[in-house]
Tab-separated table of C-alpha atoms in Angstrom:
chain	number	residue	atom	x	y	z
A	1	UNK	CA	-17.754	-0.112	-17.504
A	2	UNK	CA	-15.133	1.013	-14.393
A	3	UNK	CA	-16.976	3.597	-13.553
A	4	UNK	CA	-20.231	1.988	-13.741
A	5	UNK	CA	-19.069	-0.706	-11.527
A	6	UNK	CA	-17.206	2.123	-8.537
A	7	UNK	CA	-20.677	3.269	-8.037
A	8	UNK	CA	-21.828	-0.396	-7.230
A	9	UNK	CA	-19.560	-1.941	-6.082
A	10	UNK	CA	-18.703	-0.747	-2.320
A	11	UNK	CA	-14.505	-1.813	-2.239
A	12	UNK	CA	-14.617	0.393	-5.376
A	13	UNK	CA	-15.130	2.875	-4.454
A	14	UNK	CA	-11.873	3.473	-2.022
A	15	UNK	CA	-9.505	3.404	-5.470
A	16	UNK	CA	-8.162	6.337	-7.076
A	17	UNK	CA	-7.474	6.176	-11.113
A	18	UNK	CA	-5.777	8.904	-12.985
A	19	UNK	CA	-6.828	10.833	-15.988
A	20	UNK	CA	-6.781	8.955	-19.036
A	21	UNK	CA	-4.994	11.141	-21.579
A	22	UNK	CA	-3.827	7.937	-22.781
A	23	UNK	CA	-5.262	6.337	-26.368
A	24	UNK	CA	-6.940	3.084	-25.744
A	25	UNK	CA	-4.985	0.158	-24.773
A	26	UNK	CA	-6.394	-2.427	-26.353
A	27	UNK	CA	-6.972	-4.375	-29.205
A	28	UNK	CA	-4.124	-3.275	-31.193
A	29	UNK	CA	-2.772	-6.298	-33.797
A	30	UNK	CA	-0.279	-8.241	-32.808
A	31	UNK	CA	3.579	-6.465	-34.309
A	32	UNK	CA	1.548	-3.100	-34.826
A	33	UNK	CA	0.261	0.292	-34.135
A	34	UNK	CA	-3.132	-0.799	-35.751
A	35	UNK	CA	-6.474	-1.276	-33.905
A	36	UNK	CA	-8.370	-4.798	-34.322
A	37	UNK	CA	-8.747	-5.498	-38.273
A	38	UNK	CA	-10.022	-9.382	-37.563
A	39	UNK	CA	-13.654	-10.467	-37.826
A	40	UNK	CA	-15.230	-9.151	-34.933
A	41	UNK	CA	-13.136	-5.677	-35.294
A	42	UNK	CA	-13.388	-5.043	-31.518
A	43	UNK	CA	-14.306	-1.603	-30.535
A	44	UNK	CA	-10.827	0.251	-29.410
A	45	UNK	CA	-10.972	0.446	-25.760
A	46	UNK	CA	-9.194	0.933	-21.822
A	47	UNK	CA	-8.455	-2.335	-20.481
A	48	UNK	CA	-5.417	-1.266	-18.759
A	49	UNK	CA	-6.064	0.077	-15.990
A	50	UNK	CA	-3.852	1.063	-12.826
A	51	UNK	CA	-5.899	1.497	-9.313
A	52	UNK	CA	-4.606	2.404	-6.159
A	53	UNK	CA	-5.873	3.311	-2.647
A	54	UNK	CA	-3.465	3.729	0.612
A	55	UNK	CA	-4.561	2.160	3.668
A	56	UNK	CA	-5.313	4.564	6.691
A	57	UNK	CA	-3.122	2.358	9.062
A	58	UNK	CA	-4.913	3.752	12.437
A	59	UNK	CA	-8.162	2.378	10.895
A	60	UNK	CA	-7.258	-1.039	11.179
A	61	UNK	CA	-5.415	-0.904	14.638
A	62	UNK	CA	-8.447	0.803	16.025
A	63	UNK	CA	-10.399	-2.255	15.351
A	64	UNK	CA	-8.672	-3.685	18.513
A	65	UNK	CA	-7.282	-1.334	20.926
A	66	UNK	CA	-7.648	2.385	20.945
A	67	UNK	CA	-4.699	3.547	19.014
A	68	UNK	CA	-4.383	7.414	18.639
A	69	UNK	CA	-6.107	9.299	16.367
A	70	UNK	CA	-3.603	9.836	13.060
A	71	UNK	CA	-3.744	11.910	10.407
A	72	UNK	CA	-2.766	9.569	7.282
A	73	UNK	CA	0.553	7.613	7.478
A	74	UNK	CA	1.183	7.826	3.576
A	75	UNK	CA	0.120	9.891	0.789
A	76	UNK	CA	0.288	9.027	-2.232
A	77	UNK	CA	0.738	11.360	-5.828
A	78	UNK	CA	0.909	9.600	-9.625
A	79	UNK	CA	3.364	11.486	-11.215
A	80	UNK	CA	2.651	10.040	-14.032
A	81	UNK	CA	0.030	7.519	-15.651
A	82	UNK	CA	0.699	6.646	-19.347
A	83	UNK	CA	0.388	3.984	-21.841
A	84	UNK	CA	3.587	2.876	-24.467
A	85	UNK	CA	2.378	2.313	-28.158
A	86	UNK	CA	6.276	0.939	-29.018
A	87	UNK	CA	5.535	-2.624	-26.997
A	88	UNK	CA	3.495	-4.605	-30.308
A	89	UNK	CA	4.142	-8.297	-28.439
A	90	UNK	CA	0.625	-8.575	-27.524
A	91	UNK	CA	-2.918	-7.004	-28.410
A	92	UNK	CA	-3.089	-5.090	-25.532
A	93	UNK	CA	-0.211	-2.178	-25.366
A	94	UNK	CA	1.304	-1.796	-21.745
A	95	UNK	CA	-0.020	0.604	-19.461
A	96	UNK	CA	3.204	2.742	-16.336
A	97	UNK	CA	2.680	4.655	-13.563
A	98	UNK	CA	5.050	6.314	-11.191
A	99	UNK	CA	3.945	7.432	-7.762
A	100	UNK	CA	5.756	9.489	-4.864
A	101	UNK	CA	5.130	7.922	-1.809
A	102	UNK	CA	5.122	10.211	1.469
A	103	UNK	CA	5.855	8.034	4.663
A	104	UNK	CA	5.167	9.777	8.646
A	105	UNK	CA	7.790	10.554	10.176
A	106	UNK	CA	9.702	7.560	12.367
A	107	UNK	CA	8.203	7.782	16.160
A	108	UNK	CA	11.089	8.717	18.823
A	109	UNK	CA	9.469	5.656	20.650
A	110	UNK	CA	8.917	2.522	19.629
A	111	UNK	CA	5.720	0.691	19.993
A	112	UNK	CA	7.519	-2.922	21.174
A	113	UNK	CA	10.776	-2.683	23.380
A	114	UNK	CA	11.987	-5.978	22.521
A	115	UNK	CA	15.708	-7.693	25.060
A	116	UNK	CA	17.023	-10.705	25.200
A	117	UNK	CA	16.647	-13.614	28.306
A	118	UNK	CA	20.192	-13.670	29.642
A	119	UNK	CA	22.992	-16.176	26.812
A	120	UNK	CA	21.693	-16.725	23.673
A	121	UNK	CA	23.523	-20.514	22.077
A	122	UNK	CA	22.496	-23.471	20.484
A	123	UNK	CA	23.044	-25.410	23.441
A	124	UNK	CA	19.161	-24.780	25.337
A	125	UNK	CA	15.949	-22.985	24.068
A	126	UNK	CA	16.387	-18.724	24.323
A	127	UNK	CA	13.751	-16.453	25.871
A	128	UNK	CA	12.798	-12.770	25.022
A	129	UNK	CA	11.005	-10.511	27.604
A	130	UNK	CA	9.193	-7.340	25.202
A	131	UNK	CA	6.799	-4.624	26.458
A	132	UNK	CA	4.601	-2.184	24.763
A	133	UNK	CA	2.987	0.955	25.505
A	134	UNK	CA	-0.619	1.023	26.242
A	135	UNK	CA	-2.337	2.222	23.260
A	136	UNK	CA	-0.300	-0.464	20.728
A	137	UNK	CA	-3.273	-3.030	18.830
A	138	UNK	CA	-1.272	-6.224	18.958
A	139	UNK	CA	-2.501	-9.579	17.098
A	140	UNK	CA	-2.367	-13.135	17.494
A	141	UNK	CA	-0.795	-12.922	13.654
A	142	UNK	CA	2.243	-10.914	15.348
A	143	UNK	CA	5.691	-12.432	15.912
A	144	UNK	CA	9.125	-11.944	16.949
A	145	UNK	CA	12.071	-12.718	14.746
A	146	UNK	CA	15.837	-12.806	14.592
A	147	UNK	CA	18.039	-10.632	12.765
A	148	UNK	CA	21.533	-10.400	12.038
A	149	UNK	CA	22.410	-6.748	12.392
A	150	UNK	CA	22.993	-6.181	8.392
A	151	UNK	CA	18.832	-7.531	7.391
A	152	UNK	CA	17.533	-5.598	4.629
A	153	UNK	CA	14.427	-7.041	4.129
A	154	UNK	CA	11.544	-8.363	6.747
A	155	UNK	CA	11.898	-11.641	5.450
A	156	UNK	CA	15.136	-11.854	6.434
A	157	UNK	CA	14.412	-12.826	9.371
A	158	UNK	CA	16.949	-15.988	10.505
A	159	UNK	CA	14.408	-17.887	13.042
A	160	UNK	CA	10.599	-15.969	14.676
A	161	UNK	CA	8.313	-17.052	17.011
A	162	UNK	CA	5.131	-16.329	17.771
A	163	UNK	CA	4.032	-13.694	20.179
A	164	UNK	CA	0.910	-15.522	21.719
A	165	UNK	CA	2.081	-19.138	20.406
A	166	UNK	CA	5.589	-19.228	21.719
A	167	UNK	CA	4.954	-17.384	25.532
A	168	UNK	CA	5.629	-18.575	28.688
A	169	UNK	CA	4.625	-15.857	30.729
A	170	UNK	CA	2.677	-12.108	30.864
A	171	UNK	CA	3.066	-9.818	33.580
A	172	UNK	CA	1.096	-6.130	33.502
A	173	UNK	CA	4.855	-5.069	32.434
A	174	UNK	CA	5.960	-8.026	30.253
A	175	UNK	CA	5.403	-11.002	28.441
A	176	UNK	CA	7.862	-13.725	27.465
A	177	UNK	CA	8.561	-16.081	24.494
A	178	UNK	CA	11.398	-17.949	23.945
A	179	UNK	CA	12.795	-19.747	20.811
A	180	UNK	CA	13.552	-23.643	20.668
A	181	UNK	CA	17.633	-24.202	20.605
A	182	UNK	CA	17.006	-26.370	17.415
A	183	UNK	CA	16.399	-22.655	15.732
A	184	UNK	CA	19.344	-20.594	17.076
A	185	UNK	CA	22.595	-20.359	14.407
A	186	UNK	CA	25.484	-23.054	15.636
A	187	UNK	CA	27.661	-20.305	14.141
A	188	UNK	CA	27.119	-17.514	16.485
A	189	UNK	CA	27.460	-13.808	15.506
A	190	UNK	CA	26.007	-10.359	16.106
A	191	UNK	CA	22.163	-10.508	16.012
A	192	UNK	CA	19.374	-8.992	16.359
A	193	UNK	CA	15.266	-8.795	18.074
A	194	UNK	CA	12.652	-7.094	15.472
A	195	UNK	CA	8.981	-7.223	16.640
A	196	UNK	CA	6.785	-7.182	13.826
A	197	UNK	CA	2.860	-5.983	13.586
A	198	UNK	CA	0.132	-8.090	11.471
A	199	UNK	CA	-2.045	-4.673	12.043
A	200	UNK	CA	0.485	-2.014	10.834
A	201	UNK	CA	2.339	-4.452	8.623
A	202	UNK	CA	5.428	-3.294	9.582
A	203	UNK	CA	8.196	-3.803	11.975
A	204	UNK	CA	7.498	-1.585	15.467
A	205	UNK	CA	10.515	-2.500	17.516
A	206	UNK	CA	13.820	-3.769	16.902
A	207	UNK	CA	16.664	-4.540	20.173
A	208	UNK	CA	20.082	-3.428	20.673
A	209	UNK	CA	22.197	-5.841	18.935
A	210	UNK	CA	23.691	-8.407	20.715
A	211	UNK	CA	26.022	-11.791	20.478
A	212	UNK	CA	24.679	-15.257	19.782
């Protein structure tokens, strides 16, 4: 049924799956390894599946600008694709897959350069100046976040500014956005700025650490 759907549905054709080298995982009598003995006596089936695809980010970027052609930014290798027949709390048996991800090397030159302007304090609005390489595929959904220097995840921001909604000036070389004083941490400390690209779904620029 899945193979038939992949032939008809364009979006499914992009997905890959490992070889089905395990027994059908549905339908079992609860707390047993016995296939369905109810009145329906359903035929065993490979109902539980893991499909994956790799989004070529350079293709996404090319929709909004002439981003240089790149090789696939991420390659995926399937290490294992197995069922776990010892689990019996459901009429399905769980399936897991393990993968190896190979990422494109970090760019030596950032796509976006960031600089905090002037003194950063909770007593007044603060400014950020940034510039991007000419081929950078910017988006209205891009944002610049204020992070503590020891942040671990893109969602660890203290506050952020939208690159378009909070823009106050622009010229050929750079743009400027602001963050309201009410958003600046009163306690202060060492922080940095990060530019998050919606098209590339990653941080593409990080400032030097600075004091608030």
